[in-house]
XYZ file of C-alpha atoms in Angstrom:
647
model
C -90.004 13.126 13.800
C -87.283 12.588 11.809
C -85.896 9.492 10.592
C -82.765 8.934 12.628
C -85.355 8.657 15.700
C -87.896 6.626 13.609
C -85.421 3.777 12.671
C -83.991 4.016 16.461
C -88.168 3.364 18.056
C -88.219 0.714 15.385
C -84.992 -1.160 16.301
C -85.895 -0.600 19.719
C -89.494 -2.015 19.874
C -87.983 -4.921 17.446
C -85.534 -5.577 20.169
C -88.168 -5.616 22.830
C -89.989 -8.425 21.218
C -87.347 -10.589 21.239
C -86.438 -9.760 24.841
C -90.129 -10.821 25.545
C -89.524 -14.266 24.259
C -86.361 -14.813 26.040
C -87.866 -13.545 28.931
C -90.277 -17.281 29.472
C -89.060 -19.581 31.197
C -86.479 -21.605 29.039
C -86.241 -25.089 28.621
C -82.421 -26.734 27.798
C -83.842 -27.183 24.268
C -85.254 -24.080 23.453
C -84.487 -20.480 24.166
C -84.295 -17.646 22.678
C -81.675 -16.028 25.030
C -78.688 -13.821 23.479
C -81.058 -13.946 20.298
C -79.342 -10.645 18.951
C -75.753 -9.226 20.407
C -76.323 -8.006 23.876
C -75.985 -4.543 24.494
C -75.464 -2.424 27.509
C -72.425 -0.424 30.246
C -70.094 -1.631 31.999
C -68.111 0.181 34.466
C -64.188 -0.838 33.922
C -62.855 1.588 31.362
C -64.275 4.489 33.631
C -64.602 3.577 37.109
C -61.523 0.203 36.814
C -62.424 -1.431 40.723
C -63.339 0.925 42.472
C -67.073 2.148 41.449
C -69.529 2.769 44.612
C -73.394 2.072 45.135
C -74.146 5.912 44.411
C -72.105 6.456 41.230
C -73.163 2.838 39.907
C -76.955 3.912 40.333
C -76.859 7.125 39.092
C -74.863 5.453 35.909
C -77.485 3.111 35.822
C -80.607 5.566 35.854
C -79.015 7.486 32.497
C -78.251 4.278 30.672
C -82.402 3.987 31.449
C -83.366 7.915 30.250
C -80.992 8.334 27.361
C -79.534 4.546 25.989
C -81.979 2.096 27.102
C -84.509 3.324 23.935
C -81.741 2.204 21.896
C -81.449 -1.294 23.105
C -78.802 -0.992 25.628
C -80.369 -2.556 28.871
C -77.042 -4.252 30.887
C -75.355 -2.212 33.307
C -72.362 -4.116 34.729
C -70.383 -3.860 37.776
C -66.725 -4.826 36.599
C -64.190 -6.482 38.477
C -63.117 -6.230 42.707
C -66.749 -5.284 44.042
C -65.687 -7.317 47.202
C -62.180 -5.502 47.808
C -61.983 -2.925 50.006
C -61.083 0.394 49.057
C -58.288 1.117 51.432
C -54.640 1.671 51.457
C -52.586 -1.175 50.004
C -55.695 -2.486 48.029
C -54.859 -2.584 44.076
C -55.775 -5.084 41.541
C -53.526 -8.268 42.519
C -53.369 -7.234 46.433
C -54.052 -9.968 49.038
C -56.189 -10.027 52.182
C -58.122 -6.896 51.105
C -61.447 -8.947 49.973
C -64.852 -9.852 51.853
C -65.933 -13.308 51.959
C -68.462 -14.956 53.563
C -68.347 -18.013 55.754
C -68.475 -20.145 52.661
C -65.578 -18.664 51.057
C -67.890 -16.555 48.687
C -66.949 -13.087 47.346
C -69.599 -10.409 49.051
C -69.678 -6.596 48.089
C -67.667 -4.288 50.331
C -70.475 -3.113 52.221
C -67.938 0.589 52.325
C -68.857 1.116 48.804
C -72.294 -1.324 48.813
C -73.948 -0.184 52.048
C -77.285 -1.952 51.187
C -75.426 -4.998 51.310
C -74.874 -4.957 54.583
C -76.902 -7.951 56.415
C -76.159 -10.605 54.052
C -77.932 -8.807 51.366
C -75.675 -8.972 48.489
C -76.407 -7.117 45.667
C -80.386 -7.757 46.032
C -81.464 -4.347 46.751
C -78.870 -3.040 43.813
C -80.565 -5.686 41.191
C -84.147 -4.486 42.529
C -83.512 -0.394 41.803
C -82.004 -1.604 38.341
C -85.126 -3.783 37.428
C -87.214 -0.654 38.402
C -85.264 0.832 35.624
C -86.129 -1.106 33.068
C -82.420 -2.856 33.254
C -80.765 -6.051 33.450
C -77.892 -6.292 35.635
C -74.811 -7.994 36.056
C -71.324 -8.481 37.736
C -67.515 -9.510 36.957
C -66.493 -12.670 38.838
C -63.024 -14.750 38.612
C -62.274 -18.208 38.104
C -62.412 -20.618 40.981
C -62.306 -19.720 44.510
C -60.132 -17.061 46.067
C -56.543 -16.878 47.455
C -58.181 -15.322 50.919
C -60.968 -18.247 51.277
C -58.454 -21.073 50.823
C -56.083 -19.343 53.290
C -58.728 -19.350 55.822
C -59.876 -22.748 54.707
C -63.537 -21.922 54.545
C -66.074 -24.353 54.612
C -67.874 -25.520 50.972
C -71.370 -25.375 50.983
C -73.835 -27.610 49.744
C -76.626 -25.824 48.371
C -78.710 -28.534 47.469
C -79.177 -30.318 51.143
C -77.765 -26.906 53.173
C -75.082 -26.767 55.541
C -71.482 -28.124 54.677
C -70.712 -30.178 51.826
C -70.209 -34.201 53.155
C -69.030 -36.834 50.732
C -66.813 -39.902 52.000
C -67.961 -39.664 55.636
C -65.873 -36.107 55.927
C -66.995 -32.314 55.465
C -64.871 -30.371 52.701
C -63.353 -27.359 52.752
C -61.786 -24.315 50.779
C -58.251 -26.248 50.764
C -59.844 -29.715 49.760
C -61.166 -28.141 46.109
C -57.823 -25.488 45.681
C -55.271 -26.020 42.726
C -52.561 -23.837 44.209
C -50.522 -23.843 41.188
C -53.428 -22.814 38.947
C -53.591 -19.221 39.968
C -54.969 -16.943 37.174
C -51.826 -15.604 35.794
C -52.746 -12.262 35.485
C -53.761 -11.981 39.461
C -52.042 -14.462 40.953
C -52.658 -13.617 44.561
C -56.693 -13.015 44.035
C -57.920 -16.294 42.468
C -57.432 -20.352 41.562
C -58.694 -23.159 39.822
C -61.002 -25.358 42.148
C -61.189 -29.437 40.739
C -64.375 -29.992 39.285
C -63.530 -33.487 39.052
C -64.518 -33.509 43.053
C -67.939 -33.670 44.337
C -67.127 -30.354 47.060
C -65.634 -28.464 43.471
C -68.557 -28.765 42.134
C -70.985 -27.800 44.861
C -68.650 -24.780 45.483
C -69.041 -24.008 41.499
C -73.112 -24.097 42.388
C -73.272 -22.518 45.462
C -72.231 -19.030 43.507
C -73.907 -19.359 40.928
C -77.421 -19.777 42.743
C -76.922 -17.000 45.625
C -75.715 -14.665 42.155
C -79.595 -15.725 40.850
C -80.804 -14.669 44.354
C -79.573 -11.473 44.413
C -81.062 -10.942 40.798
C -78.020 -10.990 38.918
C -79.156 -11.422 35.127
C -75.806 -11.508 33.260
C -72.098 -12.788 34.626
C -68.728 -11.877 33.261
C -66.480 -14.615 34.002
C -62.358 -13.740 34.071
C -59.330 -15.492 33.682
C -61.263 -18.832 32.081
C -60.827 -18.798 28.549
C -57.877 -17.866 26.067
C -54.183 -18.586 27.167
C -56.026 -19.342 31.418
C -58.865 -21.905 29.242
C -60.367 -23.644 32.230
C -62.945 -25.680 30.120
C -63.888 -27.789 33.278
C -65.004 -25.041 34.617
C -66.828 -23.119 31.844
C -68.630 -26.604 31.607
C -69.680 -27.250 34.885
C -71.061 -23.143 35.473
C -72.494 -23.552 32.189
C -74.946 -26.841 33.558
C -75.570 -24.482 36.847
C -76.913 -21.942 35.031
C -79.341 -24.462 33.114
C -80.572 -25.671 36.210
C -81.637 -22.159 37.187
C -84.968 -20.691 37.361
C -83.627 -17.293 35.827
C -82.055 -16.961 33.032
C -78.491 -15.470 33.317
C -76.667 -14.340 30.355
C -73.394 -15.850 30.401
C -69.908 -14.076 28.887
C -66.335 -15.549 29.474
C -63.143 -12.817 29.587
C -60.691 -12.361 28.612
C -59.924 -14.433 25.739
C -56.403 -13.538 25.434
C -55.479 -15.108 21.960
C -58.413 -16.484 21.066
C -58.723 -19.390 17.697
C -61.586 -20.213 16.070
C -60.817 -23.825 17.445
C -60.722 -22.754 21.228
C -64.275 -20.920 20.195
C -65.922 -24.035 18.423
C -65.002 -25.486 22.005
C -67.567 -23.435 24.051
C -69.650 -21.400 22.195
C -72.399 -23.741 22.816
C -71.928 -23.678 26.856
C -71.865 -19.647 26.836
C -73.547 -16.439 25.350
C -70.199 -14.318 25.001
C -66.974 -14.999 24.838
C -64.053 -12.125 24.661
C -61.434 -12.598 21.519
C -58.833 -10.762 22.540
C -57.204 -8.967 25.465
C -58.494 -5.458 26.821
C -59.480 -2.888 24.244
C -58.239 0.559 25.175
C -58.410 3.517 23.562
C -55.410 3.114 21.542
C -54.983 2.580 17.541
C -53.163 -0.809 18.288
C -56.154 -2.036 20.355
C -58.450 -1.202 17.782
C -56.906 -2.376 14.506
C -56.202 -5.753 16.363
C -59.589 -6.575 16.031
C -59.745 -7.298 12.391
C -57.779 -10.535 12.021
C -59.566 -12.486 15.126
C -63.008 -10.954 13.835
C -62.587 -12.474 10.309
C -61.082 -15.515 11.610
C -64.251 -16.257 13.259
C -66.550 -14.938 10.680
C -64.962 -17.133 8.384
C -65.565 -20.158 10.964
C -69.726 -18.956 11.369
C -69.319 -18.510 15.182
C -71.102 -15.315 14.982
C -75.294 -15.958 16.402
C -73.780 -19.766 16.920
C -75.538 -21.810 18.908
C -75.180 -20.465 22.659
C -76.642 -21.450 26.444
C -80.178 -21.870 25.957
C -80.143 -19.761 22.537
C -77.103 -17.837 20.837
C -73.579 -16.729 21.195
C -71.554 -13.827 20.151
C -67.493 -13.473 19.357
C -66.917 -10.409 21.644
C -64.945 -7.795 20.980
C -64.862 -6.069 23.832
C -66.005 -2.666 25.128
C -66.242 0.337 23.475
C -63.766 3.169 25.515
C -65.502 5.994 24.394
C -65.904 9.613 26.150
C -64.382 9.863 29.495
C -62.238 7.272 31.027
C -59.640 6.230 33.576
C -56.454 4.179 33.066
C -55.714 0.522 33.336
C -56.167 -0.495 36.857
C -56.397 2.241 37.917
C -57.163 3.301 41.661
C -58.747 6.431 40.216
C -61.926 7.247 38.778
C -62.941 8.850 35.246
C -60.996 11.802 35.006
C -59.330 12.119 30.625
C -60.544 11.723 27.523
C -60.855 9.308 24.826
C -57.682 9.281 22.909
C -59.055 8.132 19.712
C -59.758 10.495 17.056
C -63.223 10.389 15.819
C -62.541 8.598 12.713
C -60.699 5.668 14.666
C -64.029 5.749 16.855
C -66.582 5.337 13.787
C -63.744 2.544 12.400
C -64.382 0.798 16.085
C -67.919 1.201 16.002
C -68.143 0.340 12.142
C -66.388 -3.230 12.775
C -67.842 -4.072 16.052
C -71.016 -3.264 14.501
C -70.381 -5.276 10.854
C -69.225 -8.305 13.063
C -71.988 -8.485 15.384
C -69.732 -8.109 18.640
C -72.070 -7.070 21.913
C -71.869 -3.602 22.153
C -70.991 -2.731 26.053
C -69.869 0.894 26.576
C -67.291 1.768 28.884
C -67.291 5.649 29.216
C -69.049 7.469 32.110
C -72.313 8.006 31.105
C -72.940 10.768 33.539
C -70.500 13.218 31.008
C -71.813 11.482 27.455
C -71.069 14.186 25.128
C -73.324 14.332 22.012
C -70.779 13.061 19.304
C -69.804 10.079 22.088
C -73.926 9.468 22.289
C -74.208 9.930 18.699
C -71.806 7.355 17.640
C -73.691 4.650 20.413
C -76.956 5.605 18.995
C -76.607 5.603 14.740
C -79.353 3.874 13.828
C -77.842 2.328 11.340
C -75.051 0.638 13.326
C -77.531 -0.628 15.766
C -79.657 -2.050 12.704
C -77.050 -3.329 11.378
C -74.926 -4.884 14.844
C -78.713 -6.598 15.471
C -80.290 -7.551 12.275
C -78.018 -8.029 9.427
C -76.619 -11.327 8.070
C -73.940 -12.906 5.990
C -71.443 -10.675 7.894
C -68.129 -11.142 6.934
C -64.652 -10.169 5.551
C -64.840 -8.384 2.159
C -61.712 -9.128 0.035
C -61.985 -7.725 -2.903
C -60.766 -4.351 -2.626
C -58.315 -2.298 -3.591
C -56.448 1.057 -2.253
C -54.137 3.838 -2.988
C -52.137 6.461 -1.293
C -51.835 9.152 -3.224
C -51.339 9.595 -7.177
C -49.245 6.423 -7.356
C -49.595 3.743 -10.125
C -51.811 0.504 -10.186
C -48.793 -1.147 -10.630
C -47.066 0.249 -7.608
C -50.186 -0.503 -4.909
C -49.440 -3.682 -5.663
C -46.052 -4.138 -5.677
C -46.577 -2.284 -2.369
C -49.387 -4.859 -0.614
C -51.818 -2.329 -0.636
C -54.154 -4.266 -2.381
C -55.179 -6.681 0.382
C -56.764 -10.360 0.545
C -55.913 -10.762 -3.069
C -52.117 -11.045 -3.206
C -50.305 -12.868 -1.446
C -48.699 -11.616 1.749
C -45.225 -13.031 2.358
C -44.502 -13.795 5.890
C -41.950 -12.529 8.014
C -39.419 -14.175 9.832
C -40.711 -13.222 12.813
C -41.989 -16.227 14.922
C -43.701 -16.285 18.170
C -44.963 -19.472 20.193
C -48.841 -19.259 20.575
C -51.872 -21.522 22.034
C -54.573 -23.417 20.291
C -57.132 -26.266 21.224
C -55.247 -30.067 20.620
C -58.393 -30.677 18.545
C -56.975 -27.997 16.027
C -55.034 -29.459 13.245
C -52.371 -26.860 13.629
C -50.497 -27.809 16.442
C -48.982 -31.355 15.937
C -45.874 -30.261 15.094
C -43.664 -30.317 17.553
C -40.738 -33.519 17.825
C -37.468 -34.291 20.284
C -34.297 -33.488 19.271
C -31.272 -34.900 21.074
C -28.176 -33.013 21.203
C -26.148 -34.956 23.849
C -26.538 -37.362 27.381
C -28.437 -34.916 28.980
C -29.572 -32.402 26.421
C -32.377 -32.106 24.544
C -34.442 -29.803 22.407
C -38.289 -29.910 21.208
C -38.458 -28.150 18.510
C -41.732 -27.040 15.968
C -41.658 -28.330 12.351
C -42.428 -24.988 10.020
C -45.112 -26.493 7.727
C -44.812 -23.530 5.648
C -42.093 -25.128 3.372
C -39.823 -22.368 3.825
C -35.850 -22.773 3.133
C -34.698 -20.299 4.993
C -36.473 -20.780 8.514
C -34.292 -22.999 11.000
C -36.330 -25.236 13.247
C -38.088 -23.122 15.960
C -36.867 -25.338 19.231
C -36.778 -25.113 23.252
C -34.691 -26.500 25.292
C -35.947 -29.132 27.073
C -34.935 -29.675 30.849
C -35.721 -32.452 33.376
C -37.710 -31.140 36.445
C -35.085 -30.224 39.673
C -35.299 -33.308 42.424
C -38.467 -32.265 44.637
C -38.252 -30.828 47.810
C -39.968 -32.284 50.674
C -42.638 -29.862 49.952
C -42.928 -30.134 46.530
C -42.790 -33.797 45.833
C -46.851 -33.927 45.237
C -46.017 -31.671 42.026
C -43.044 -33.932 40.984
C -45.843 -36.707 40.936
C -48.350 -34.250 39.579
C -45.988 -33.737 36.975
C -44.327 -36.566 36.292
C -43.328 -37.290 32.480
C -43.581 -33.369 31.960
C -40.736 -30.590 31.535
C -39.986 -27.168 31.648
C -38.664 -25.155 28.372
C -36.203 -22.746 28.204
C -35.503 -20.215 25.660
C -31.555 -21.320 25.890
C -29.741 -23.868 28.031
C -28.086 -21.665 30.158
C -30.953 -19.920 31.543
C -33.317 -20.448 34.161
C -35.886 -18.728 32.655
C -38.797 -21.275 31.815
C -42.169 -20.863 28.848
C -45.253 -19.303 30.646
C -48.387 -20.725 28.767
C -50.587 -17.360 29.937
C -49.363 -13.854 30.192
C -47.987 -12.458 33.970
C -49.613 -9.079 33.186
C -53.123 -8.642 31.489
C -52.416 -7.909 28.282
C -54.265 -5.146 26.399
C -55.477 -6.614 22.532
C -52.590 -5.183 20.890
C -50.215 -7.365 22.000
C -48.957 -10.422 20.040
C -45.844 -11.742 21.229
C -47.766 -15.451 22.723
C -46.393 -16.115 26.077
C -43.486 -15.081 28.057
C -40.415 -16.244 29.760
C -39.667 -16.151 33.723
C -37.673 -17.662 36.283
C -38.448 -21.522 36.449
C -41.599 -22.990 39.208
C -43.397 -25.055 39.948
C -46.609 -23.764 38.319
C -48.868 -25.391 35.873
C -48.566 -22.796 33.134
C -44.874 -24.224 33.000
C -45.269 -27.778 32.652
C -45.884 -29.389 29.092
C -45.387 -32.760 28.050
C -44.713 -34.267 24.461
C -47.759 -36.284 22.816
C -46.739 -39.008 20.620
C -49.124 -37.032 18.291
C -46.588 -33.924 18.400
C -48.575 -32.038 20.188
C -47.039 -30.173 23.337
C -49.569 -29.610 25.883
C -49.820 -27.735 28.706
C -51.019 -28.771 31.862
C -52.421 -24.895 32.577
C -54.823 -24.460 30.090
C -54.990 -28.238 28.655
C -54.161 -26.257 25.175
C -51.611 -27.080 23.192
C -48.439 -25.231 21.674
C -48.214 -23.683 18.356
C -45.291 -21.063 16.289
C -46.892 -19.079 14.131
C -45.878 -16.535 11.882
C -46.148 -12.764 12.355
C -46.567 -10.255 9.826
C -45.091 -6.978 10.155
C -47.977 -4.488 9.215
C -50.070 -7.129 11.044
C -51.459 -3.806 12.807
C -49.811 -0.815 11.486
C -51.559 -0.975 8.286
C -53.211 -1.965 5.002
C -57.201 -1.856 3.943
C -59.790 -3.959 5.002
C -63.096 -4.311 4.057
C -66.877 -6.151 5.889
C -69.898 -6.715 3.879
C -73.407 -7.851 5.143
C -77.261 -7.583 4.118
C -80.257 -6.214 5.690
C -83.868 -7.397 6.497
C -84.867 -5.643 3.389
C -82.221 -6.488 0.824
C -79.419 -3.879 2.046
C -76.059 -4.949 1.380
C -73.947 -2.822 4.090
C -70.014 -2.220 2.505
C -67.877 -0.990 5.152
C -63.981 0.231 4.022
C -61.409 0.615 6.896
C -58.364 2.420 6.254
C -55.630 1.089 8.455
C -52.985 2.936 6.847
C -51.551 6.593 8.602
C -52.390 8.377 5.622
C -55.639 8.834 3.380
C -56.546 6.167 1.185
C -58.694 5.558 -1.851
C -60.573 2.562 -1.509
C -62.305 0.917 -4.327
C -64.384 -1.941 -4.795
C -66.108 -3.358 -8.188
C -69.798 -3.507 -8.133
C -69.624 -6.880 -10.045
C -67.723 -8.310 -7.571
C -70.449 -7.348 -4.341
C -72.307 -10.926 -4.928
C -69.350 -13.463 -4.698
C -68.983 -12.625 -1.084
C -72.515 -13.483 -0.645
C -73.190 -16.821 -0.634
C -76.548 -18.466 -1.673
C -77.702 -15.236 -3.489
C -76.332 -16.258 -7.036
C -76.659 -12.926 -8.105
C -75.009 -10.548 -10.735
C -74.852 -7.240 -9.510
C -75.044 -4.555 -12.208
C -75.828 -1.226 -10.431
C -76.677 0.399 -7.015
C -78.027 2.992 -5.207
C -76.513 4.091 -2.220
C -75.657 6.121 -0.050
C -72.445 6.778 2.541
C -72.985 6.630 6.390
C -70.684 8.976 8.257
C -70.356 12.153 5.077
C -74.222 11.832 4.382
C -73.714 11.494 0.753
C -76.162 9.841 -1.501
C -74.057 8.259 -4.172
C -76.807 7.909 -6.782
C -76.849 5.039 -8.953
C -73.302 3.325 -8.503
C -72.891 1.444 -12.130
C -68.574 -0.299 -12.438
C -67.551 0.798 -8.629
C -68.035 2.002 -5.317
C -64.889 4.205 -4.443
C -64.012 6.838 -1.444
C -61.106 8.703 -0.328
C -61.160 7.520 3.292
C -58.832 9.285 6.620
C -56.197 7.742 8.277
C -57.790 5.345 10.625
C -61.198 5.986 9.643
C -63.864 3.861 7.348
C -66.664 4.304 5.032
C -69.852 2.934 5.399
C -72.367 2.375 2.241
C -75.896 1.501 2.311
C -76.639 -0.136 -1.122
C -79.521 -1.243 -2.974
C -78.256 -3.437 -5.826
C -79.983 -4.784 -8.924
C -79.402 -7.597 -9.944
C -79.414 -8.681 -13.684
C -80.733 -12.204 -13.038
């Protein structure tokens, strides 16, 4: 047996130990649930919506045979189980969904037949315990477009039968905020208001037929990032507390994520998603590192979680065969990564502890795909290691140029300072942040007005960053409950002559690449346009409840540059991972001396190590002033070292 399989049995029976203790029953002050990065399939990037019983099964049974020994035990169903696949039925169609006569999402029983009956996903959850499996399901925020339309009844699954409070029984319309559809499917899903009684029993009446069926982890959409519905994380969160099974708990998807907005509800959750969808694109990938080291930096990663930890997450991996972007087709290309950009995803999601939930279709895993899911040494390390975090002291070069020209080029990264550009864009951030009280009135005339955002940079040569601000149109008979909803608040336009107003959350869903915070549309009466003026200067929007920021944007905020994670083992490792985000090969160095000052607590002077690189198989020998590779475009190195320390 060689030792590739060794070190996979003994993360794997490691793992299982763990999973033992998290399987008692947990109390709300101790748990040991989400103790190490949870790690499993989901079915989006290869199936999008419309997955069946059959194919979800027989993806489930090789997840058991082939990845299960190597800790991954979720298998996921993502989102649109209960839309039927018919003509006209697409991600944001409407009136295509089953619902039951309490306004609750059921699975289409054309693609689920073993839910017909009322059965829900029971029998599904029972064949994927038999496994050996956990499994789980993609929900959305709130209640649906379709049971508010038909005005369902809210149940009350404490006393049974139909909620009552205030001598009157509730209903689907009673608990709806209309204009807080999730932005990027406005015609599937709302907000319901938790600050009502029937809100809340709606809220619980999912959450305890999900624990019925046997659901053991939820993926919950369109909550957190530039949607945040905190009310709402908060109120699922206590359900799930209350509950005799432990489910594991993971917001999505995080679009624009701070460490401020984390801090906020790591403690209510097990997972929450940083950025937008990660696709197999270089831009996806490489927009990672920022929002990883960000909350590195903050020590969110293994924070405190529902009844144990929580995890940044980073998304799945889109490895091996795929489909498109809601898509109404099935698996059917290729990964479009090269295999160096796929060991520099697997290298940082691995280095920053992110949940490792693989998208491809398992029933065509080639071996590289399975390889790269199953090094031993990424698992070890995405499990086990500690002290993760950005490594800044590093150096690179392209080619036989000078010292003096890598840095007069910003190759050298984290050590110099990176100008910014002028390139501003308006972003989100919790109003407990200290960033985003910056924002003041400026009056131009009788009935003019902008709000503009003070650059605290100290720059010269940036002029104020302002909206203009305009009064809300005279209500309509029908819309004179928003005018009061919104009194005091404004839309903001980009100039005064248009009627294009500030969307707080993106139309489309955006994939992680993409920076540019918010968009402009034609002016409504929705919640993601309204923002009022603190006396604080903070702008807040009534959407979200986050408030307004302008930051900066680099240029080669993706396109380039070298980064660097370092972490240590259970046995005194120190794991060095180099990422080359430029589109040529790079030399990247790092001193030897310098390994202990991003380790904090060790007080240690490094003076040699032995080592060894991950992905060429070389063993480096004793490593005395430097560690230094020639790594691809895109790609990383990955060193194993044990250091000696001179005191």
């Amino acid at each position: 047996m060689n030792f590739a399989v060794l070190s996979s049995l003994f993360i794997f029976f490691s793992l299982v130990c763990f999973q033992r203790l998290s399987a008692k029953p947990l109390s709300k002050n101790e748990g040991k649930h989400a103790w190490f990065p949870p790690r499993g399939w989901n079915s989006y990037d290869s199936f999008s919506w419309i997955i069946s019983e059959e194919e979800f099964l027989k993806s489930a049974e090789i997840v058991s045979q082939r990845l299960r020994p190597f800790g991954y035990e979720y298998v996921v169903i993502d989102y649109l189980w209960y839309r039927r696949k018919v003509e006209g039925a697409y991600t944001d169609s409407l009136g295509f969904d089953v619902i039951d006569k309490w306004g609750r999402m059921a699975p289409d029983p054309g693609r689920w037949p073993s839910s017909n009956g009322g059965k829900g996903f029971t029998e599904v959850a029972k064949k994927v315990h038999s496994m050996g499996l956990k499994f789980g399901f993609h929900v959305m925020r709130g209640i649906s477009t379709q049971a508010v339309n038909a005005n369902t009844p809210i149940l009350d699954s404490i006393k049974g039968g139909v909620y009552e409070e205030n001598g009157r029984q509730w209903t689907a319309k009673d608990i709806a905020l209309t204009e807080r559809a999730c932005a990027w499917m406005p015609h599937g899903f709302m907000s319901v208001n938790t600050n009502l009684g029937a809100g809340r029993a709606f809220l619980r009446s999912l959450y305890k037929q999900y624990a019925e069926w046997g659901v053991d982890f939820v993926k919950h959409d369109c909550v957190f990032g530039d949607d945040f519905d905190l009310n709402e994380i908060t109120v699922v969160s206590e359900v799930l507390k209350e509950l005799d099974r432990p489910i594991m708990y993971s917001l999505s998807p995080g679009t624009r994520v701070t460490p401020a907005m984390a801090k906020e509800v790591n403690g209510l959750v097990n997972m929450y998603r940083i950025t937008g969808d990660d696709w197999d694109t270089w831009g996806d990938v490489a927009a990672h590192f920022n929002i990883s080291r960000d909350l590195s930096t903050a020590n969110m990663i293994g924070a405190k979680g529902l009844l144990g930890k929580s995890w940044p997450d980073m998304d799945m991996l889109p490895l091996g065969t795929l489909t498109d972007p809601g898509s109404n087709e099935g698996p059917h290309r290729k990964c479009r990564l090269t295999i160096d950009e796929q060991r520099t995803q697997m290298t940082l999601w691995s280095m920053a502890k992110s949940p490792l939930m693989f998208g491809g279709d398992v029933r065509d895993l080639d071996d590289p795909t399975y390889k790269l899911l199953t090094n031993p040494i990424l698992l070890e390390i995405d499990s086990f290691s500690s002290n993760n975090r950005e490594f800044p002291y590093v150096t690179g070069m392209n080619g036989p140029r000078t010292r003096k020209q890598i840095l007069s080029q910003g190759i050298r990264t984290c050590l110099t300072k990176v100008d910014k550009s002028d390139t501003r864009v308006l972003g989100l951030t919790s109003c407990k942040d200290s960033k985003p009280n910056g924002w003041s009135i400026k009056t131009l005339g009788q009935d003019l007005a902008q709000i503009c955002w003070n650059d605290k940079s100290g720059s010269r040569y940036l002029a104020p960053y302002c909206l203009y601000k305009r009064k809300l149109p005279l209500a309509l008979d029908a819309e004179i409950i928003y005018k009061q909803k919104y009194q005091g608040k404004h839309h903001l336009l980009a100039t005064d002559g248009m009627e294009l107003c500030w969307d707080a959350s993106p139309k489309g869903k955006p994939t992680s690449k993409e920076f540019n915070r918010g968009s402009f549309s034609p002016c409504k009466w929705d919640a993601n346009q309204m923002w009022e003026l603190n006396n604080n200067g903070t702008l807040l929007n009534s959407h979200s409840g986050l408030c307004a920021t302008v930051n900066a944007v680099q240029d080669d905020a993706v396109s380039g540059g070298i980064r660097s994670w370092i972490a240590t083992g259970r046995k005194g490792e120190i794991y060095l991972a180099f990422f080359n985000l430029n589109p040529e090969k790079t030399t990247i160095s790092a001193s030897i001396s310098d390994l202990a000052k991003a380790l904090p607590g060790r007080n240690l002077k490094v003076s040699s190590c032995k080592g060894s690189e991950v992905w060429s198989g070389k063993d480096l020998g004793i490593i005395g002033g430097s560690v230094s590779m020639t790594v691809e475009m895109h790609g990383c190195a990955l060193f194993v070292l044990k250091c000696i320390s001179s005191s």
